[in-house]
PDB file of C-alpha atoms in Angstrom:
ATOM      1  CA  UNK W   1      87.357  83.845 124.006  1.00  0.00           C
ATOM      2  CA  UNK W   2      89.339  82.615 127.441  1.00  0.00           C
ATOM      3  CA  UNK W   3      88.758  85.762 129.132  1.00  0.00           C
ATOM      4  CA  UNK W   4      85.144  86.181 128.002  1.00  0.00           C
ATOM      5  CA  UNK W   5      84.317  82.490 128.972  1.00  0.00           C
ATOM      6  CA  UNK W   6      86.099  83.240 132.681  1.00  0.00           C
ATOM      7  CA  UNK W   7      84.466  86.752 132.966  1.00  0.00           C
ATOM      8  CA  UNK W   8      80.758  85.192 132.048  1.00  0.00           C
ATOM      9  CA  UNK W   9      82.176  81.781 134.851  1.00  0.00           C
ATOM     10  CA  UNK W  10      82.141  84.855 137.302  1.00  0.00           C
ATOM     11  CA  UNK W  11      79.215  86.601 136.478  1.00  0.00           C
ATOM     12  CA  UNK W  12      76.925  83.956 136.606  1.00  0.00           C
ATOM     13  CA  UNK W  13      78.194  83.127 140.297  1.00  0.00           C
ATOM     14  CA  UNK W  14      77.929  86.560 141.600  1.00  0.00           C
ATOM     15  CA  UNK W  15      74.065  86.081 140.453  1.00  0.00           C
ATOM     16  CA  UNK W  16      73.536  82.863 141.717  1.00  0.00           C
ATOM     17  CA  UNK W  17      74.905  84.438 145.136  1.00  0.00           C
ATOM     18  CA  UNK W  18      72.375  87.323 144.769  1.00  0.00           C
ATOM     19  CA  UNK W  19      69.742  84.887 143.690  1.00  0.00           C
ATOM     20  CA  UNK W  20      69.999  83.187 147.183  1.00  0.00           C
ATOM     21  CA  UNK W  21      69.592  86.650 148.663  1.00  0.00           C
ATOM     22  CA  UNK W  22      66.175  86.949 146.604  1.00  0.00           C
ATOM     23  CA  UNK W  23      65.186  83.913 147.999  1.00  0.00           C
ATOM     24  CA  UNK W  24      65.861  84.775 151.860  1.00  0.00           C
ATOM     25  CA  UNK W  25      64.264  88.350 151.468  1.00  0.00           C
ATOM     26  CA  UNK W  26      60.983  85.869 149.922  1.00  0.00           C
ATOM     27  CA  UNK W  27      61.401  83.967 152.572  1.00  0.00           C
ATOM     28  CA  UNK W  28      61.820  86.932 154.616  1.00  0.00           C
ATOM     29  CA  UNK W  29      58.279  88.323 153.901  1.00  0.00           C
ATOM     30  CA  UNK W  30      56.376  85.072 153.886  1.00  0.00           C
ATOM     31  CA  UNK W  31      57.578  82.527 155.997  1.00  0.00           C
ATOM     32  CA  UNK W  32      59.954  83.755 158.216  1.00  0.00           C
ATOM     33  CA  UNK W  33      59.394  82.901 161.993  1.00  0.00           C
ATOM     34  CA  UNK W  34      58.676  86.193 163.790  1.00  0.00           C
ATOM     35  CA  UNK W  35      62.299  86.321 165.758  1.00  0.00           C
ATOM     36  CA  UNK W  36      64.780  85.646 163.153  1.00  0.00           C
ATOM     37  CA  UNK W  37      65.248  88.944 161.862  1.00  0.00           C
ATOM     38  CA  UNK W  38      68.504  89.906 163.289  1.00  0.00           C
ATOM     39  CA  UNK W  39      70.111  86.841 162.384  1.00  0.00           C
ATOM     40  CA  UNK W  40      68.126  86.795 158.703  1.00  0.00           C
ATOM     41  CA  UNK W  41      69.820  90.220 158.525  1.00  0.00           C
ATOM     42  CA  UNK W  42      72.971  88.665 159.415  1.00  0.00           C
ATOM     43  CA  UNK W  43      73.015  86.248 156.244  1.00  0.00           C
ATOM     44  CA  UNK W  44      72.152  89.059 154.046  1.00  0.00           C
ATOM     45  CA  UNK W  45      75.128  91.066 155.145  1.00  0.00           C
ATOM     46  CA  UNK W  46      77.247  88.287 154.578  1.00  0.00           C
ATOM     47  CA  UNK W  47      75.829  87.297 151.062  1.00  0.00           C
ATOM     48  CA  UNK W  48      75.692  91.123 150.111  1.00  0.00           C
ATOM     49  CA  UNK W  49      79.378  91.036 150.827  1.00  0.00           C
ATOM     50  CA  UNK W  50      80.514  88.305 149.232  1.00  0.00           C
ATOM     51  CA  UNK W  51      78.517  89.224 146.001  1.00  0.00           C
ATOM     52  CA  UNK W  52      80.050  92.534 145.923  1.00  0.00           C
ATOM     53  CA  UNK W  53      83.483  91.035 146.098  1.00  0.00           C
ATOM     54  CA  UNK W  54      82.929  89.012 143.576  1.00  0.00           C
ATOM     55  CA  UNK W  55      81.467  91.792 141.109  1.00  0.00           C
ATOM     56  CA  UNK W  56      84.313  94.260 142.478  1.00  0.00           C
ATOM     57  CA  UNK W  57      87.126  91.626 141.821  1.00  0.00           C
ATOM     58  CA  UNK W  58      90.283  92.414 140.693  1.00  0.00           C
ATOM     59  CA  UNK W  59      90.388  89.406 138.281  1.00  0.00           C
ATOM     60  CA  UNK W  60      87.286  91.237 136.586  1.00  0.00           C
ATOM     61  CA  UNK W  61      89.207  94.605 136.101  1.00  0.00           C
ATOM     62  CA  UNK W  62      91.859  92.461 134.314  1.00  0.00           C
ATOM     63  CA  UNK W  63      89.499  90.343 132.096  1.00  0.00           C
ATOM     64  CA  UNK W  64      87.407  93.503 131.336  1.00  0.00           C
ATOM     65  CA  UNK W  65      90.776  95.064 130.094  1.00  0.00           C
ATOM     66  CA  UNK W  66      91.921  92.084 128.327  1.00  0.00           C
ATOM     67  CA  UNK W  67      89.113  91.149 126.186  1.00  0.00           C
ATOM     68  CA  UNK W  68      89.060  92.556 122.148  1.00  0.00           C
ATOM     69  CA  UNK W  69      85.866  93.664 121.726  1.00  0.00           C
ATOM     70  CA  UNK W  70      86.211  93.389 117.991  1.00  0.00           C
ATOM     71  CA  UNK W  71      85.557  89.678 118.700  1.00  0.00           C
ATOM     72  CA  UNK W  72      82.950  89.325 120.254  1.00  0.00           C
ATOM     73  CA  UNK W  73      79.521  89.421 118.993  1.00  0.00           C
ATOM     74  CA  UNK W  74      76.467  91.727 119.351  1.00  0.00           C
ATOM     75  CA  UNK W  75      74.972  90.099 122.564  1.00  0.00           C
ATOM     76  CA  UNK W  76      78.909  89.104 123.953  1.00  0.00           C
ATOM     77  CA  UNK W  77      79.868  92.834 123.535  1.00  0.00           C
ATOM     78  CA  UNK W  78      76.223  94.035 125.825  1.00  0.00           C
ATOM     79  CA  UNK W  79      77.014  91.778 128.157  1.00  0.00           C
ATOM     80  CA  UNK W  80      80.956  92.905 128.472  1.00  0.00           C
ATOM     81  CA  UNK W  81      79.159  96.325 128.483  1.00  0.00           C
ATOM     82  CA  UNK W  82      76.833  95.532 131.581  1.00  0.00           C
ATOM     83  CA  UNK W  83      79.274  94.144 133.486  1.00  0.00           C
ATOM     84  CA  UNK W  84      81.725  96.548 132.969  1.00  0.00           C
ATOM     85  CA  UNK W  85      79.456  99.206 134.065  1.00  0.00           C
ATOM     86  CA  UNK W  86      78.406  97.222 137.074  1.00  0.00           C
ATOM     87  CA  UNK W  87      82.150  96.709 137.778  1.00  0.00           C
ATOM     88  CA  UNK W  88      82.567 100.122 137.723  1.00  0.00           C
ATOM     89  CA  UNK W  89      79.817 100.876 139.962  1.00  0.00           C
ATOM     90  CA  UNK W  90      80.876  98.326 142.734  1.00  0.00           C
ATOM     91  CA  UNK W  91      85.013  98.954 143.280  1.00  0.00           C
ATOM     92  CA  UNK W  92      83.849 102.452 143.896  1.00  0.00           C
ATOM     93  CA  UNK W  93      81.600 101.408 146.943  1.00  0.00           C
ATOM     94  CA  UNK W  94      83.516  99.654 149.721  1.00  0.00           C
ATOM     95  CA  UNK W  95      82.276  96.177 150.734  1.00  0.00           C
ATOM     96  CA  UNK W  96      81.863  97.340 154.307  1.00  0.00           C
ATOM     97  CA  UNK W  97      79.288  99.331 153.095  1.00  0.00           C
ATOM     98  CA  UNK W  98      77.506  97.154 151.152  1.00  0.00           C
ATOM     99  CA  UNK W  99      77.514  94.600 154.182  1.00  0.00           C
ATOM    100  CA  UNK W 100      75.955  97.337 156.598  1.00  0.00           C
ATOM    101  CA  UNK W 101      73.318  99.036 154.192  1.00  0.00           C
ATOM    102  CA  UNK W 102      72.123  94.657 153.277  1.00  0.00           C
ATOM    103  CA  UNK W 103      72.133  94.548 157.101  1.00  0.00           C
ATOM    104  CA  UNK W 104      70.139  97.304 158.494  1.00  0.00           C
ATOM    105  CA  UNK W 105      67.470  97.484 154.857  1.00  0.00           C
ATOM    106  CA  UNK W 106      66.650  93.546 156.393  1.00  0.00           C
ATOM    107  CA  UNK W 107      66.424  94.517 159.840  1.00  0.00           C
ATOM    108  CA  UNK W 108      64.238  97.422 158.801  1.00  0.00           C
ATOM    109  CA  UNK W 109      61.786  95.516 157.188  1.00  0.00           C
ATOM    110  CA  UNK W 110      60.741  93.463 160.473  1.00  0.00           C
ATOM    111  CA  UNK W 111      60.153  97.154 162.348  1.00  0.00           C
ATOM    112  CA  UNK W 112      58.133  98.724 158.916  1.00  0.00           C
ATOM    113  CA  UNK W 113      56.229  95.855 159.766  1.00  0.00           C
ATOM    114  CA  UNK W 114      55.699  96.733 163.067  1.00  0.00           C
ATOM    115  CA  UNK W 115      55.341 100.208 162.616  1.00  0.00           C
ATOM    116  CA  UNK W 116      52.695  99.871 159.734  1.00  0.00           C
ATOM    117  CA  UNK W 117      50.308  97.485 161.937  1.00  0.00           C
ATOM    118  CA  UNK W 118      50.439  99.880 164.734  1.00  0.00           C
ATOM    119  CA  UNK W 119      50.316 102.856 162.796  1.00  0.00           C
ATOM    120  CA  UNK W 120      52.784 104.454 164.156  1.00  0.00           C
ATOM    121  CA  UNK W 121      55.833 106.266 162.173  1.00  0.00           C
ATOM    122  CA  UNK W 122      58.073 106.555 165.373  1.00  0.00           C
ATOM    123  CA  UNK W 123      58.573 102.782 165.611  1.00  0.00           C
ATOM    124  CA  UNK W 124      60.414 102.691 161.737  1.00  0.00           C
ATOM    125  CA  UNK W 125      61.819 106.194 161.697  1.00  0.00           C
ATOM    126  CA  UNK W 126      65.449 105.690 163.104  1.00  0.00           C
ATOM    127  CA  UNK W 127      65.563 102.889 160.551  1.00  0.00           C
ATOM    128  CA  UNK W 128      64.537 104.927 157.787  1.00  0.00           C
ATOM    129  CA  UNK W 129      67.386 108.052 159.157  1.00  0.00           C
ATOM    130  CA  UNK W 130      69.794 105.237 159.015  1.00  0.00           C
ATOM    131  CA  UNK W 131      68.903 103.859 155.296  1.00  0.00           C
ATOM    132  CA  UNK W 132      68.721 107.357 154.577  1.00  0.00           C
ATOM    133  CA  UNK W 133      72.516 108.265 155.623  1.00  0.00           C
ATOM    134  CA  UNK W 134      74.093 104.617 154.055  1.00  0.00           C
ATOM    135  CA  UNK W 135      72.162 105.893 150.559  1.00  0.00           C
ATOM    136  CA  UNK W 136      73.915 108.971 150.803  1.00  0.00           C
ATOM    137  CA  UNK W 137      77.516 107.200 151.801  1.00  0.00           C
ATOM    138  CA  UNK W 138      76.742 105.098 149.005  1.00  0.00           C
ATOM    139  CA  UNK W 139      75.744 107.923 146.262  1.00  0.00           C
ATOM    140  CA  UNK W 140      78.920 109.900 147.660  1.00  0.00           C
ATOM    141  CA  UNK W 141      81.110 106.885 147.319  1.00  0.00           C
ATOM    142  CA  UNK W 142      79.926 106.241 143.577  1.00  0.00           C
ATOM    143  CA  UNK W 143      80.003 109.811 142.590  1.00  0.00           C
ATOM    144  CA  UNK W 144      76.985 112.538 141.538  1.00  0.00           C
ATOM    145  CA  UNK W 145      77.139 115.536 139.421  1.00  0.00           C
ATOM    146  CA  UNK W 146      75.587 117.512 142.475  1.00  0.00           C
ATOM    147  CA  UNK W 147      72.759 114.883 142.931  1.00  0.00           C
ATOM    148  CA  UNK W 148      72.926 112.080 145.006  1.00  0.00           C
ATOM    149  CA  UNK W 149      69.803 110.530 143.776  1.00  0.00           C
ATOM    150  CA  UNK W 150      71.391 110.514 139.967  1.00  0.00           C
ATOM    151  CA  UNK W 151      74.238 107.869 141.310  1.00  0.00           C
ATOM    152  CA  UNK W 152      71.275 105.447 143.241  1.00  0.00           C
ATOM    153  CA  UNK W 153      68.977 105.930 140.352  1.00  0.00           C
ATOM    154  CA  UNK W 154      71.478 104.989 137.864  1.00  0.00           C
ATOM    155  CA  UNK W 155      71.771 101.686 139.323  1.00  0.00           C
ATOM    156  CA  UNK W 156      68.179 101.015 138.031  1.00  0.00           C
ATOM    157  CA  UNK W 157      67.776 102.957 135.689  1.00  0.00           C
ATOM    158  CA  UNK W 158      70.852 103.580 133.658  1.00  0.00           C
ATOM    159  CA  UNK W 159      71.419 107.251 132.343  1.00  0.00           C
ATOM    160  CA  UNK W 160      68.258 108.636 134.125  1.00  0.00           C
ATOM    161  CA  UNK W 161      68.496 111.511 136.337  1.00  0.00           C
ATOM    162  CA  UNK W 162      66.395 113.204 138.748  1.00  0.00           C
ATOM    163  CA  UNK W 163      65.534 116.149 136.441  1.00  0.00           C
ATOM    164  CA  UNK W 164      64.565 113.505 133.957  1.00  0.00           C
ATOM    165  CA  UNK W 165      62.473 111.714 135.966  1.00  0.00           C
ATOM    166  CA  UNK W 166      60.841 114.949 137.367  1.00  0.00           C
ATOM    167  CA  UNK W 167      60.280 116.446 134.070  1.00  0.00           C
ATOM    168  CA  UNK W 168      58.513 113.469 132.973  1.00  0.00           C
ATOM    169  CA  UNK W 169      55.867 113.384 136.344  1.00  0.00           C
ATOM    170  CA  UNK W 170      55.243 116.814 135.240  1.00  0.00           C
ATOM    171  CA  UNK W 171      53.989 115.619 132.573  1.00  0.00           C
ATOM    172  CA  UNK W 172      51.815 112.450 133.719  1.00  0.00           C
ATOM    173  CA  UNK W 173      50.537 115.216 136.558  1.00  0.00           C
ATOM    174  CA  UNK W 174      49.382 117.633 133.826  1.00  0.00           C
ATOM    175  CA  UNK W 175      47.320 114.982 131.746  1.00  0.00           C
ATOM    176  CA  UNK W 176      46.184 112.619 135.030  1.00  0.00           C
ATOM    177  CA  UNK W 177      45.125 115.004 137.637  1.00  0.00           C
ATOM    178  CA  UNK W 178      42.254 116.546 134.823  1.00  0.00           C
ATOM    179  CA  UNK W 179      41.531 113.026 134.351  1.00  0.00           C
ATOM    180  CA  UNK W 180      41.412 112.548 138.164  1.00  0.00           C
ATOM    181  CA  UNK W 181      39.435 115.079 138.629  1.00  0.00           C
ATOM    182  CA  UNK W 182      36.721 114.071 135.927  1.00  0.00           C
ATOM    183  CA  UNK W 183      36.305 110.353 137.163  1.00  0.00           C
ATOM    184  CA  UNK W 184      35.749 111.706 140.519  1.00  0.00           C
TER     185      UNK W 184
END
């Protein structure tokens, strides 16, 4: 129960770390003084970083290996299960990466802003482009059967893939649109 107890010790920091970035991206889009995105930006990089370190540990490679499932109980053995997928997930994706794509997502958000109030696309595109490319580092760095949406959308939505998700819009769109259409 040592290794379970130390792998649960690390867990529980890695999402007290990412609970801090929760609360500066709140802060971000309510109280945040006008100038201090780059540097907001900044701290989210960093805390992305260490996060990911922590999740992508060694230590929790060796723990994960270590631990007798046998032992553990229903909820122990869904938790070992969760964070071994997670570990999984994050040695494949180098922390560099996850620093940048933290970084430039925060410092996009102050120019959506901008771009939304002026109406005006141009203003947020070359953020978007850039998003755009670290998502596709990122998918190619986790690994896709073919579909780089599959590895992003598995982070959210484990074992869901893009067919799946299509196939079952195809089916809202055939019973919503007639029911669009007669409220209109």
């Amino acid at each position: 129960m040592v290794y379970y107890d130390e792998l649960i010790q690390r867990t529980r920091e890695a999402s007290l770390l990412a609970s801090c970035g929760s609360l500066l991206s709140w802060d971000e889009s309510t109280y945040m003084p006008r100038g201090g995105g780059l540097h907001r930006g900044e701290q989210m990089a960093l805390l992305a970083r260490l996060g990911h370190e922590m999740t992508s540990h060694p230590r929790v490679g060796e723990l994960l290996s270590s631990l007798d499932l046998t032992a553990l109980t229903e909820l122990q053995a869904a938790n070992v299960r969760e964070i071994r997928r997670s570990y999984e997930r994050a040695v494949k994706v180098p922390a560099a990466l996850v620093e940048e794509l933290a970084r430039v997502t925060t410092n996009a958000q102050g120019a959506w802003r901008d771009a939304k109030k002026a109406g005006d696309f141009v203003l947020f595109r070359p953020h978007l482009e850039r998003i755009v490319c670290l998502l596709r580092e990122k998918a190619d760095a986790i690994g896709h059967g073919g579909n780089r949406y599959d590895a992003l959308l598995d982070e959210y939505e484990p074992g869901a893939t893009a067919d799946t998700i299509t196939q079952l819009f195809a089916g809202l769109r055939s019973e919503l649109v007639p029911l669009i259409q007669e409220i209109a």
